[in-house]
Short mmCIF file of N, CA, C and O in Angstrom, two decimals:
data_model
loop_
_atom_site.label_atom_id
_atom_site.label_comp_id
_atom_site.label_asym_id
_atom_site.label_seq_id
_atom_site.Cartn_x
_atom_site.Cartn_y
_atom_site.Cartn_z
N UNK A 1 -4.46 5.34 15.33
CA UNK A 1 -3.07 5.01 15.07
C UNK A 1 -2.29 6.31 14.84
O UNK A 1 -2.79 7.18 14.13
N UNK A 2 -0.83 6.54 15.52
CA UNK A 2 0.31 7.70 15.38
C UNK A 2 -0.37 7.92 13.86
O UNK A 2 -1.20 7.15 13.38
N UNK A 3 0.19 9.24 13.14
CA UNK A 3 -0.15 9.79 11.51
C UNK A 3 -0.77 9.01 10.86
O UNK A 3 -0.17 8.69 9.84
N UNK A 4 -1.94 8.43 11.02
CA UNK A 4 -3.25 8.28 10.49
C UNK A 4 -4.11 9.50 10.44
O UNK A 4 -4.56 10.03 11.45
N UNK A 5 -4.28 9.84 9.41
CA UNK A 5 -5.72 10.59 9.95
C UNK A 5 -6.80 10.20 8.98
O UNK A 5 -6.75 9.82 7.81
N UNK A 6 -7.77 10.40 9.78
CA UNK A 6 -9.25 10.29 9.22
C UNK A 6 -9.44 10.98 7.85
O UNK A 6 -9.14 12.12 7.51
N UNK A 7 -10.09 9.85 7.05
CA UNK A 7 -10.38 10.35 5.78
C UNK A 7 -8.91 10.14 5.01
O UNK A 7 -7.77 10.22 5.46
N UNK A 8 -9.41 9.83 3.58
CA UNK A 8 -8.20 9.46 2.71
C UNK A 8 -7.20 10.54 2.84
O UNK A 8 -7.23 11.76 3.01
N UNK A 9 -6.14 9.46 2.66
CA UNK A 9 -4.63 10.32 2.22
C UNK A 9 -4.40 11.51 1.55
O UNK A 9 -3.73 12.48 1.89
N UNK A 10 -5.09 11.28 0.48
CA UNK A 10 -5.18 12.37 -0.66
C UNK A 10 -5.35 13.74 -0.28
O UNK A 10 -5.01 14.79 -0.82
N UNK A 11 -6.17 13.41 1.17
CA UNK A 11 -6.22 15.07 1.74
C UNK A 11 -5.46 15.19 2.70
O UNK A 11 -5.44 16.36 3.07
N UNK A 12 -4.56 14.27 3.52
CA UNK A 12 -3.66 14.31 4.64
C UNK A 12 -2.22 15.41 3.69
O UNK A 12 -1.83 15.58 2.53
N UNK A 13 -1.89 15.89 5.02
CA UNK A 13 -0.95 16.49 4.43
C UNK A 13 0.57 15.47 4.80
O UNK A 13 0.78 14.53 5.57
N UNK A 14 1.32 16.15 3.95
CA UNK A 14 2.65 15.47 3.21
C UNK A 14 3.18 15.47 4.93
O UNK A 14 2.89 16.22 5.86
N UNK A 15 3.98 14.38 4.87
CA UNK A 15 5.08 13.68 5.46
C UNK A 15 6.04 13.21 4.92
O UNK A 15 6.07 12.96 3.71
N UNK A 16 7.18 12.97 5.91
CA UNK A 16 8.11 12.46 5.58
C UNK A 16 8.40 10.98 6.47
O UNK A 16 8.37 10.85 7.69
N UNK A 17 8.73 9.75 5.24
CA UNK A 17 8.97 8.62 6.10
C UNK A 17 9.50 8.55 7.05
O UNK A 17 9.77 9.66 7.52
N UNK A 18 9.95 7.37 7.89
CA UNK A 18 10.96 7.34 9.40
C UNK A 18 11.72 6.53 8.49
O UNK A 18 11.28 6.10 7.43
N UNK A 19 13.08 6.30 9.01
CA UNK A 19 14.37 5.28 8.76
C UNK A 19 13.81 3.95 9.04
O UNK A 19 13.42 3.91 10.20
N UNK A 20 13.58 2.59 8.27
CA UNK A 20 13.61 1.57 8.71
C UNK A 20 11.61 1.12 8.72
O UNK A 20 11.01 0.10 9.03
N UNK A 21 11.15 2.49 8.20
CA UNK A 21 9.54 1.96 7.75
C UNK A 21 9.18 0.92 6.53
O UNK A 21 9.58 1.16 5.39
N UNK A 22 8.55 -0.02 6.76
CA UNK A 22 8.14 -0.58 5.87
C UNK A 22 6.52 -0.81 5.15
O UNK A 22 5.70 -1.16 6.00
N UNK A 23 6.04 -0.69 3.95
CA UNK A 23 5.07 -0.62 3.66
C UNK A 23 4.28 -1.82 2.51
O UNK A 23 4.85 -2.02 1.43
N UNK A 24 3.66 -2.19 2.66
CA UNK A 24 2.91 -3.27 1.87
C UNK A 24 1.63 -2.92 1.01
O UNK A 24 0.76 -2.04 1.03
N UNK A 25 1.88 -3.84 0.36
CA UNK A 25 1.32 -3.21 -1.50
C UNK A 25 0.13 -4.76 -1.73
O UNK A 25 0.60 -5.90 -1.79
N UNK A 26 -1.16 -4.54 -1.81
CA UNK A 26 -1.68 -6.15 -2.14
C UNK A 26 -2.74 -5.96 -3.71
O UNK A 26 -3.84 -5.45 -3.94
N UNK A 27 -1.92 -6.51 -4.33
CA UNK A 27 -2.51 -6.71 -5.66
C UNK A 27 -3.32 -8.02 -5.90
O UNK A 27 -3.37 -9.02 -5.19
N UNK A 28 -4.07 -7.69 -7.34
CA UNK A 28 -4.58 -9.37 -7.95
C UNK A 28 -3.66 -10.30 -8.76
O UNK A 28 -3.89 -11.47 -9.07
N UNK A 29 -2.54 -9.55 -9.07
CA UNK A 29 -1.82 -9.89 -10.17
C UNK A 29 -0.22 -10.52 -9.30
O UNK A 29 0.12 -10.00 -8.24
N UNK A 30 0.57 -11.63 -9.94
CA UNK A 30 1.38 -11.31 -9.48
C UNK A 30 2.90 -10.36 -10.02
O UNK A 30 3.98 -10.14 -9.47
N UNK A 31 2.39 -10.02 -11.16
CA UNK A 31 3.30 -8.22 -11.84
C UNK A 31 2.11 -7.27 -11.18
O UNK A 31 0.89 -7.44 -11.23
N UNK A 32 2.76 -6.37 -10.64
CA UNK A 32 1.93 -5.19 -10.58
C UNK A 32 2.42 -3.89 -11.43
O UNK A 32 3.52 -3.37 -11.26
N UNK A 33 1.55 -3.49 -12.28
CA UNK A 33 1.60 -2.53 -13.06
C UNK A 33 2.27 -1.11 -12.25
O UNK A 33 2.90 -0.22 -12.82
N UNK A 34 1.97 -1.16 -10.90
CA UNK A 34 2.74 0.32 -10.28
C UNK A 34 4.26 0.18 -9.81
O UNK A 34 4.91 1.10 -9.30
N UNK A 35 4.62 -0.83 -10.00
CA UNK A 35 6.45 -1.63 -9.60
C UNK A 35 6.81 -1.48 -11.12
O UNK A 35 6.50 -2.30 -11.97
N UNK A 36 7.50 -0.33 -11.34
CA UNK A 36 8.81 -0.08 -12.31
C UNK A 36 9.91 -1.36 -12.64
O UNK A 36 9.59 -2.49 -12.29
N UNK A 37 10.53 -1.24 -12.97
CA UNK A 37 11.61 -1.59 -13.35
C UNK A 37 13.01 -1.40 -12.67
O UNK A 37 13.68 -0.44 -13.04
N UNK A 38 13.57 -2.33 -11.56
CA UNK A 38 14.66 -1.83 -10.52
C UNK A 38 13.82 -1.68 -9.54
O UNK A 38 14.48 -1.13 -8.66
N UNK A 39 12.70 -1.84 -9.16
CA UNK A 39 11.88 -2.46 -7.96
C UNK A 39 11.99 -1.27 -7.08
O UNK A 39 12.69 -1.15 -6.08
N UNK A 40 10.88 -0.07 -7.81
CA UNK A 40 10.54 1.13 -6.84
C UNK A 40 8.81 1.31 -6.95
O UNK A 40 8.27 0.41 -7.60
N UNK A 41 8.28 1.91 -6.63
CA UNK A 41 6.72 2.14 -6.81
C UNK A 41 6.84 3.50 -7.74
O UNK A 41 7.73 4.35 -7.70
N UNK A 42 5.66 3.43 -8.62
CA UNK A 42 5.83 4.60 -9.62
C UNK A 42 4.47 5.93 -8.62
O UNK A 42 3.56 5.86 -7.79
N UNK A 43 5.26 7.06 -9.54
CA UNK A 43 4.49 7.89 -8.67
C UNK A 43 2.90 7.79 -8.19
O UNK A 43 2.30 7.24 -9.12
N UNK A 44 2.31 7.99 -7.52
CA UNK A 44 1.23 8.10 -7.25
C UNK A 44 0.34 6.65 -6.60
O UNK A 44 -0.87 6.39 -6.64
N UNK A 45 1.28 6.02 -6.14
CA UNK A 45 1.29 4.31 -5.54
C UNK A 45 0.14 4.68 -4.26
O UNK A 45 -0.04 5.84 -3.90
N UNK A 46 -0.56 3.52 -3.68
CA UNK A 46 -0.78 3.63 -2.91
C UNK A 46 -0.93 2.22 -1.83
O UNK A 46 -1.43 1.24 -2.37
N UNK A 47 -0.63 2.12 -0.73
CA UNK A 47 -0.02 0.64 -0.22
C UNK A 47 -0.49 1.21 1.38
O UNK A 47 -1.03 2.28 1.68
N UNK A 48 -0.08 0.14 2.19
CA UNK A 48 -0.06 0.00 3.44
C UNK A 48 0.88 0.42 4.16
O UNK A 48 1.97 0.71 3.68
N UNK A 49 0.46 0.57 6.04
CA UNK A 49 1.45 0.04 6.97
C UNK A 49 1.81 -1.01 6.74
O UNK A 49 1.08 -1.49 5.88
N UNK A 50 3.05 -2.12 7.25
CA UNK A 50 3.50 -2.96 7.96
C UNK A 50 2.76 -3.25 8.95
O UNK A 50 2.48 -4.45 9.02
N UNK A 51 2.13 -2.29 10.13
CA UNK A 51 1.33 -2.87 11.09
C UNK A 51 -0.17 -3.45 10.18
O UNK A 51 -0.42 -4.63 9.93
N UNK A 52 -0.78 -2.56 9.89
CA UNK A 52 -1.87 -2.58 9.03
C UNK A 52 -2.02 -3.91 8.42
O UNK A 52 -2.90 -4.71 8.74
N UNK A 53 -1.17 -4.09 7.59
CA UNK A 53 -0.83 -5.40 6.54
C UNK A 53 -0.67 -6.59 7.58
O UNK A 53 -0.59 -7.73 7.12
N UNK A 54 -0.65 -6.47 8.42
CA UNK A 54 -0.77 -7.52 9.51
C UNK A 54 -2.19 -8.14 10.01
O UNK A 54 -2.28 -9.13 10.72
N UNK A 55 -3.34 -7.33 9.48
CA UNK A 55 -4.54 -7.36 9.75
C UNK A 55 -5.22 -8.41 8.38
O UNK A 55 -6.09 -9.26 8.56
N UNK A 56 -4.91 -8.27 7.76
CA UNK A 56 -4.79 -8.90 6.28
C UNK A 56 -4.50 -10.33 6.25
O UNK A 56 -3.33 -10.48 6.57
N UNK A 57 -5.09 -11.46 5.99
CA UNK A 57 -4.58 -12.73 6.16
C UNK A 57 -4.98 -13.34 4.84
O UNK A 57 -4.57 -14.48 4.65
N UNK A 58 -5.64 -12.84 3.98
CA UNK A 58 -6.17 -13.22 2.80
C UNK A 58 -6.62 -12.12 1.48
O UNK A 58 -7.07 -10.99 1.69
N UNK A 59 -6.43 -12.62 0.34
CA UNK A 59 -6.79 -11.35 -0.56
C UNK A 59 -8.37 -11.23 -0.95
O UNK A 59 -8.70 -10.51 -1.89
N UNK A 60 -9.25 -11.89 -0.29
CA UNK A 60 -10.23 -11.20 0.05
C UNK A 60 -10.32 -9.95 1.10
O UNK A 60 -10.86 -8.85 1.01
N UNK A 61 -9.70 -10.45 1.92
CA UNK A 61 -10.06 -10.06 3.03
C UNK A 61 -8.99 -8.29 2.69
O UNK A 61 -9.20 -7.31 3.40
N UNK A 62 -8.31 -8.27 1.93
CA UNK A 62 -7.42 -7.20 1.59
C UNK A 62 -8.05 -6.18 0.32
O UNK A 62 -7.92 -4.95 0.34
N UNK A 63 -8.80 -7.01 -0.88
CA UNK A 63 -9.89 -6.29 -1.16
C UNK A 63 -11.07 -5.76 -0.45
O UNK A 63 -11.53 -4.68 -0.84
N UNK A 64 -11.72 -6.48 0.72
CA UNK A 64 -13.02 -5.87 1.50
C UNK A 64 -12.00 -4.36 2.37
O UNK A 64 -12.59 -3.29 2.19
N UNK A 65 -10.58 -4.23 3.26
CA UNK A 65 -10.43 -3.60 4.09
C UNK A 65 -9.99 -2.53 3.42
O UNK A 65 -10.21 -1.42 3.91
N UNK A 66 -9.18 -2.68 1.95
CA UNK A 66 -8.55 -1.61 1.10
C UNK A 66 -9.51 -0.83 0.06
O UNK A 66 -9.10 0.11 -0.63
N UNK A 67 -10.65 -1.25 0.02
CA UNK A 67 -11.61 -0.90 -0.65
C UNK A 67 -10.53 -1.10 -1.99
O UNK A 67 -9.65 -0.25 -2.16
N UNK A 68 -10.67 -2.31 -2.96
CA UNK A 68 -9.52 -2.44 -4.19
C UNK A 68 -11.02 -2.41 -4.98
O UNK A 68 -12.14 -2.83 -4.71
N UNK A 69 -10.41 -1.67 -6.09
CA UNK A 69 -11.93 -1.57 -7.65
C UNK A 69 -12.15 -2.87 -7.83
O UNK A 69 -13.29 -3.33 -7.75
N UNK A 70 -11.05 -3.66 -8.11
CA UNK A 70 -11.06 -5.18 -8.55
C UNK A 70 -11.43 -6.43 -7.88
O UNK A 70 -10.58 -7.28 -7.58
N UNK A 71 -12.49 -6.55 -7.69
CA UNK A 71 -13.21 -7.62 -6.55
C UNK A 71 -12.43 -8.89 -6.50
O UNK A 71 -12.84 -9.70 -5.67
N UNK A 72 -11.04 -9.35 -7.45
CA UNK A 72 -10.84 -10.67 -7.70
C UNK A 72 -9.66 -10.49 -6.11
O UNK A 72 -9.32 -9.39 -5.68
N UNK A 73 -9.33 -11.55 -5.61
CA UNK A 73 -8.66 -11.65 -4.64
C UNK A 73 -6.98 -10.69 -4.87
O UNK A 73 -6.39 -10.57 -5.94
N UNK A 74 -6.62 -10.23 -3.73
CA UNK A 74 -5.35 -9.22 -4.02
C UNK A 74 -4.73 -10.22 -3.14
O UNK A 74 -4.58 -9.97 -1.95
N UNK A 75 -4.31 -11.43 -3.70
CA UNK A 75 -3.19 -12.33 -3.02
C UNK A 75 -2.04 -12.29 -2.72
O UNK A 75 -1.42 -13.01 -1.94
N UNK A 76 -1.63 -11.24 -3.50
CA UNK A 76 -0.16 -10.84 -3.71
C UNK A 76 0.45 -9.60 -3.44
O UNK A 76 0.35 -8.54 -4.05
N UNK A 77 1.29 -9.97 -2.15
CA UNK A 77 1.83 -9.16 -0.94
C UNK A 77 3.23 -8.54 -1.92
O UNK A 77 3.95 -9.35 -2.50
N UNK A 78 3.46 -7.06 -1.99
CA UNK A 78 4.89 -6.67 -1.95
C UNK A 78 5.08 -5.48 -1.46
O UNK A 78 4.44 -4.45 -1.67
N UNK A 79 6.00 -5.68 -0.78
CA UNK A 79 7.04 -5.07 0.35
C UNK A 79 7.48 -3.72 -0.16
O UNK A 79 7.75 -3.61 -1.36
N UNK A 80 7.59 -2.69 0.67
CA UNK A 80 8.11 -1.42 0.23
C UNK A 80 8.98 -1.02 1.31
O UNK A 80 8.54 -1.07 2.46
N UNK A 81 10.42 -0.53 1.02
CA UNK A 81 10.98 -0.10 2.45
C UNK A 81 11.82 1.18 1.92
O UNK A 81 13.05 1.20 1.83
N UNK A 82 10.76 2.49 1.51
CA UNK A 82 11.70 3.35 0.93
C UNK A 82 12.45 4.36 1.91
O UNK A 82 12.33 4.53 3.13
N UNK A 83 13.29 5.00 0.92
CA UNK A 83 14.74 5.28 1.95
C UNK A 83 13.76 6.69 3.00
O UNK A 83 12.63 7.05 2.66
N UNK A 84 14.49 7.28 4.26
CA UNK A 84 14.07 7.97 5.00
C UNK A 84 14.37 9.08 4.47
O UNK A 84 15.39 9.48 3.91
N UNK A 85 12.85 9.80 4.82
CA UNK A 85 12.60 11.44 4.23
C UNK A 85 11.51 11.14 2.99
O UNK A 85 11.24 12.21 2.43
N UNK A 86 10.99 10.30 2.56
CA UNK A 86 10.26 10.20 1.19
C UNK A 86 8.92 10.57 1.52
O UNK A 86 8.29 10.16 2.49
N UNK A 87 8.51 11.37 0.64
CA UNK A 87 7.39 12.33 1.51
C UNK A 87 6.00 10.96 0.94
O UNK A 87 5.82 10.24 -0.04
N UNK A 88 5.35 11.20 2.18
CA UNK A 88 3.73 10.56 2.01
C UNK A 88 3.02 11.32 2.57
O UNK A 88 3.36 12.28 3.26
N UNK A 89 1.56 10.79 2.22
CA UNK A 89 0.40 10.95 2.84
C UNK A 89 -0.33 9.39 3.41
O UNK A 89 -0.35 8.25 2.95
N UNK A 90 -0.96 10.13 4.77
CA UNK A 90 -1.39 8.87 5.37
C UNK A 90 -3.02 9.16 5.45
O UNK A 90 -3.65 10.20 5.64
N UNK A 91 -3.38 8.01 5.27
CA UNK A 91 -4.98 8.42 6.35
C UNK A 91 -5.93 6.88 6.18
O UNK A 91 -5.76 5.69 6.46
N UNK A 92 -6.82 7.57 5.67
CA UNK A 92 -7.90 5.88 6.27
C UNK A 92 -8.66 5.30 5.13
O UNK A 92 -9.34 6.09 4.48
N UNK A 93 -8.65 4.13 4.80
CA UNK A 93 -9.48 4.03 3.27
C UNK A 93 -10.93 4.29 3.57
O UNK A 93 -11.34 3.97 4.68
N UNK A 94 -11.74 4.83 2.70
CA UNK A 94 -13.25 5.32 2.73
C UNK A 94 -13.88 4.08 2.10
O UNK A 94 -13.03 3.43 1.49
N UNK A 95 -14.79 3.69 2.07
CA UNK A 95 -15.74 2.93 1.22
C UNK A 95 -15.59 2.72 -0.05
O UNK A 95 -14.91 3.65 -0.49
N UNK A 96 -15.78 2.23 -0.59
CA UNK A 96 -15.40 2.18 -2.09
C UNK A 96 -15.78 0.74 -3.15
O UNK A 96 -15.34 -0.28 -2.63
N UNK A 97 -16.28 0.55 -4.10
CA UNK A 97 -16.95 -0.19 -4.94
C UNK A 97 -17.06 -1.29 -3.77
O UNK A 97 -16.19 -2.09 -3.42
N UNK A 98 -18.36 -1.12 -3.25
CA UNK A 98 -19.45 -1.75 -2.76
C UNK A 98 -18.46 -2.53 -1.31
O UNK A 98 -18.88 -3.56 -0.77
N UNK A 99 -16.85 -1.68 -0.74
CA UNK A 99 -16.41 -2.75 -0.24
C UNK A 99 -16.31 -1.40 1.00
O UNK A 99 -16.32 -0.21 0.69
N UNK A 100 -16.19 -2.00 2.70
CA UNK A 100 -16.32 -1.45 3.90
C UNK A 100 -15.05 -0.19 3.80
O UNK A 100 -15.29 0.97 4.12
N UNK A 101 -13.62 -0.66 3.27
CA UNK A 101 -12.34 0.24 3.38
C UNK A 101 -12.02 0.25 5.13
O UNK A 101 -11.96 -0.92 5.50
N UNK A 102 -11.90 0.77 5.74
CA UNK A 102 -11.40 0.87 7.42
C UNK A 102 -9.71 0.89 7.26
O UNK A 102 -9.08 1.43 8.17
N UNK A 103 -9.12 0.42 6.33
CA UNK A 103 -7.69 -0.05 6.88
C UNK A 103 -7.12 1.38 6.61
O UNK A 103 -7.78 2.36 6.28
N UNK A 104 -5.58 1.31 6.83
CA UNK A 104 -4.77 2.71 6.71
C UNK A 104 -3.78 2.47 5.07
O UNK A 104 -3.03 1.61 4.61
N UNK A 105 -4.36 3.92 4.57
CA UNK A 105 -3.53 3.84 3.29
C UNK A 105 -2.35 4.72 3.40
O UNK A 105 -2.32 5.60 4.26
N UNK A 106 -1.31 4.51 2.52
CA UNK A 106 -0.45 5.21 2.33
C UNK A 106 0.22 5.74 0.93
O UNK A 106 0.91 4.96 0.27
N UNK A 107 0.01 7.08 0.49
CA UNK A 107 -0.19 7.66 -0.73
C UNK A 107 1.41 7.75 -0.96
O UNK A 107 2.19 7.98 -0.03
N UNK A 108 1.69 7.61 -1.90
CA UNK A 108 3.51 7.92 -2.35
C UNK A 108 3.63 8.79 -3.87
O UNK A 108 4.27 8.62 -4.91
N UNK A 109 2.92 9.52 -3.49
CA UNK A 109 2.79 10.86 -5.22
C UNK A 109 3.84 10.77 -5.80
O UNK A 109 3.92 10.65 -7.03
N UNK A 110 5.02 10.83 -4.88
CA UNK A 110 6.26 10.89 -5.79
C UNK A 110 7.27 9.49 -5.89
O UNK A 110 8.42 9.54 -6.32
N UNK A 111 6.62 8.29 -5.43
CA UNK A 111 6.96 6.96 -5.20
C UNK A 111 8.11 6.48 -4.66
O UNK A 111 8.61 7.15 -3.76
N UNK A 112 8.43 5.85 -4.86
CA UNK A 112 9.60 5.74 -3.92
C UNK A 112 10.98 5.28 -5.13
O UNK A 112 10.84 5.13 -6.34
N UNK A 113 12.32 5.13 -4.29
CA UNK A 113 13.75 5.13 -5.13
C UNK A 113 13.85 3.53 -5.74
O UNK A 113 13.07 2.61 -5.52
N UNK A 114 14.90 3.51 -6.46
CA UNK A 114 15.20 2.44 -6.92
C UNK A 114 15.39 1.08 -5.81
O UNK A 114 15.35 1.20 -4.59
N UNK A 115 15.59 -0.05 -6.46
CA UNK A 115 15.66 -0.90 -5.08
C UNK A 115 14.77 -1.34 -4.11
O UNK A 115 14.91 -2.50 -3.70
N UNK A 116 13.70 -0.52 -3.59
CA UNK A 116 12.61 -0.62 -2.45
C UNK A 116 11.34 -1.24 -2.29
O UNK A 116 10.47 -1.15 -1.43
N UNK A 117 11.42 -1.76 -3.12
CA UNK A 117 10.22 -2.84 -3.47
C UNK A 117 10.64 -4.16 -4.02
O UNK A 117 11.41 -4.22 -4.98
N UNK A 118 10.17 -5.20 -3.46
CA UNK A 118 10.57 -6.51 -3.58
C UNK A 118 9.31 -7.29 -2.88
O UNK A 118 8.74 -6.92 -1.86
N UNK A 119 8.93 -8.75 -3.86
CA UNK A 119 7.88 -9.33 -4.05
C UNK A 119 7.85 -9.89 -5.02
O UNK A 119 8.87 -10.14 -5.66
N UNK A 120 6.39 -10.34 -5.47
CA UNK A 120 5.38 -10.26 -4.27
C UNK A 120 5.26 -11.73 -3.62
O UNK A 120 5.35 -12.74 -4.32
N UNK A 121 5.04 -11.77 -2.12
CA UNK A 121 4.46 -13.30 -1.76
C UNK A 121 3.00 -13.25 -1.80
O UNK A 121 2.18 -12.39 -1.52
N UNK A 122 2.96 -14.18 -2.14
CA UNK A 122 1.76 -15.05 -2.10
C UNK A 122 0.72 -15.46 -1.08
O UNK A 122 0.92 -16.54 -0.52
N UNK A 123 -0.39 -14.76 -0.73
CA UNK A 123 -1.12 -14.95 0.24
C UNK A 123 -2.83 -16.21 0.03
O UNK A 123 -3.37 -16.52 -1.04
N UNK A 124 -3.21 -16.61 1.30
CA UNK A 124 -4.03 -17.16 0.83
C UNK A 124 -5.15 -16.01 -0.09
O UNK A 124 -5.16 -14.79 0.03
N UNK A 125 -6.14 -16.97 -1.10
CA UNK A 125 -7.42 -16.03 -1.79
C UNK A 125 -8.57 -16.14 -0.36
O UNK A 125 -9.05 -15.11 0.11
N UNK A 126 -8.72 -16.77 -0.10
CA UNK A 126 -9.80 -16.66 0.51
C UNK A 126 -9.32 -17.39 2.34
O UNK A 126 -10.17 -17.44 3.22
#
């Protein structure tokens, strides 16, 4: 996939978003502890493509591809559409507590602006 690269984000180097990107966030909860207050991601977030999140049909199936610590289902989809220029890192989830990872992550160190996050819907658990 275009700015994917192999191996986690954490080592991809910084980018800057496109105008009109959107990114998806799948938790167990439906508050997520990294969504502030005025609906931005706090620094150091880490979420999906839009294409990616398309692969996803269940919050199992979003814990096995995101490698999530928390084995309980991540049912709960929210939306990120931060403004253009917001620097990320992209790359590929690695393995992680006992789960495959494969999908594409997207690191936001410095998170994104007020406004840009809105959610979460509700996906099937299984």
């Amino acid at each position: 996939m275009k700015g994917v690269k192999a191996g986690p984000a954490k080592h991809a180097p910084e980018e800057k978003t496109k105008e009109g990107e959107v990114f998806k966030r799948f938790v167990e909860y439906a508050t997520d502890v990294r969504v502030r207050d005025g609906g931005s991601w706090r620094d150091g977030t880490y979420a999906t493509t839009e294409d990616d999140a398309k692969k996803v049909t269940t919050g199992k199936e979003a814990v096995a591809r995101y490698a999530l610590p928390n084995p309980e289902p991540a049912s709960y989809r929210f939306t990120g559409k931060p403004k253009k220029d917001t620097l990320v890192q992209r790359g590929t989830v690695e393995p992680a507590y006992g789960q495959p990872g494969g999908g594409v992550e997207v690191f936001f160190k410095d998170g994104t602006q007020p406004n840009t996050v809105t959610g979460p819907e509700k996906i099937k658990d299984e």
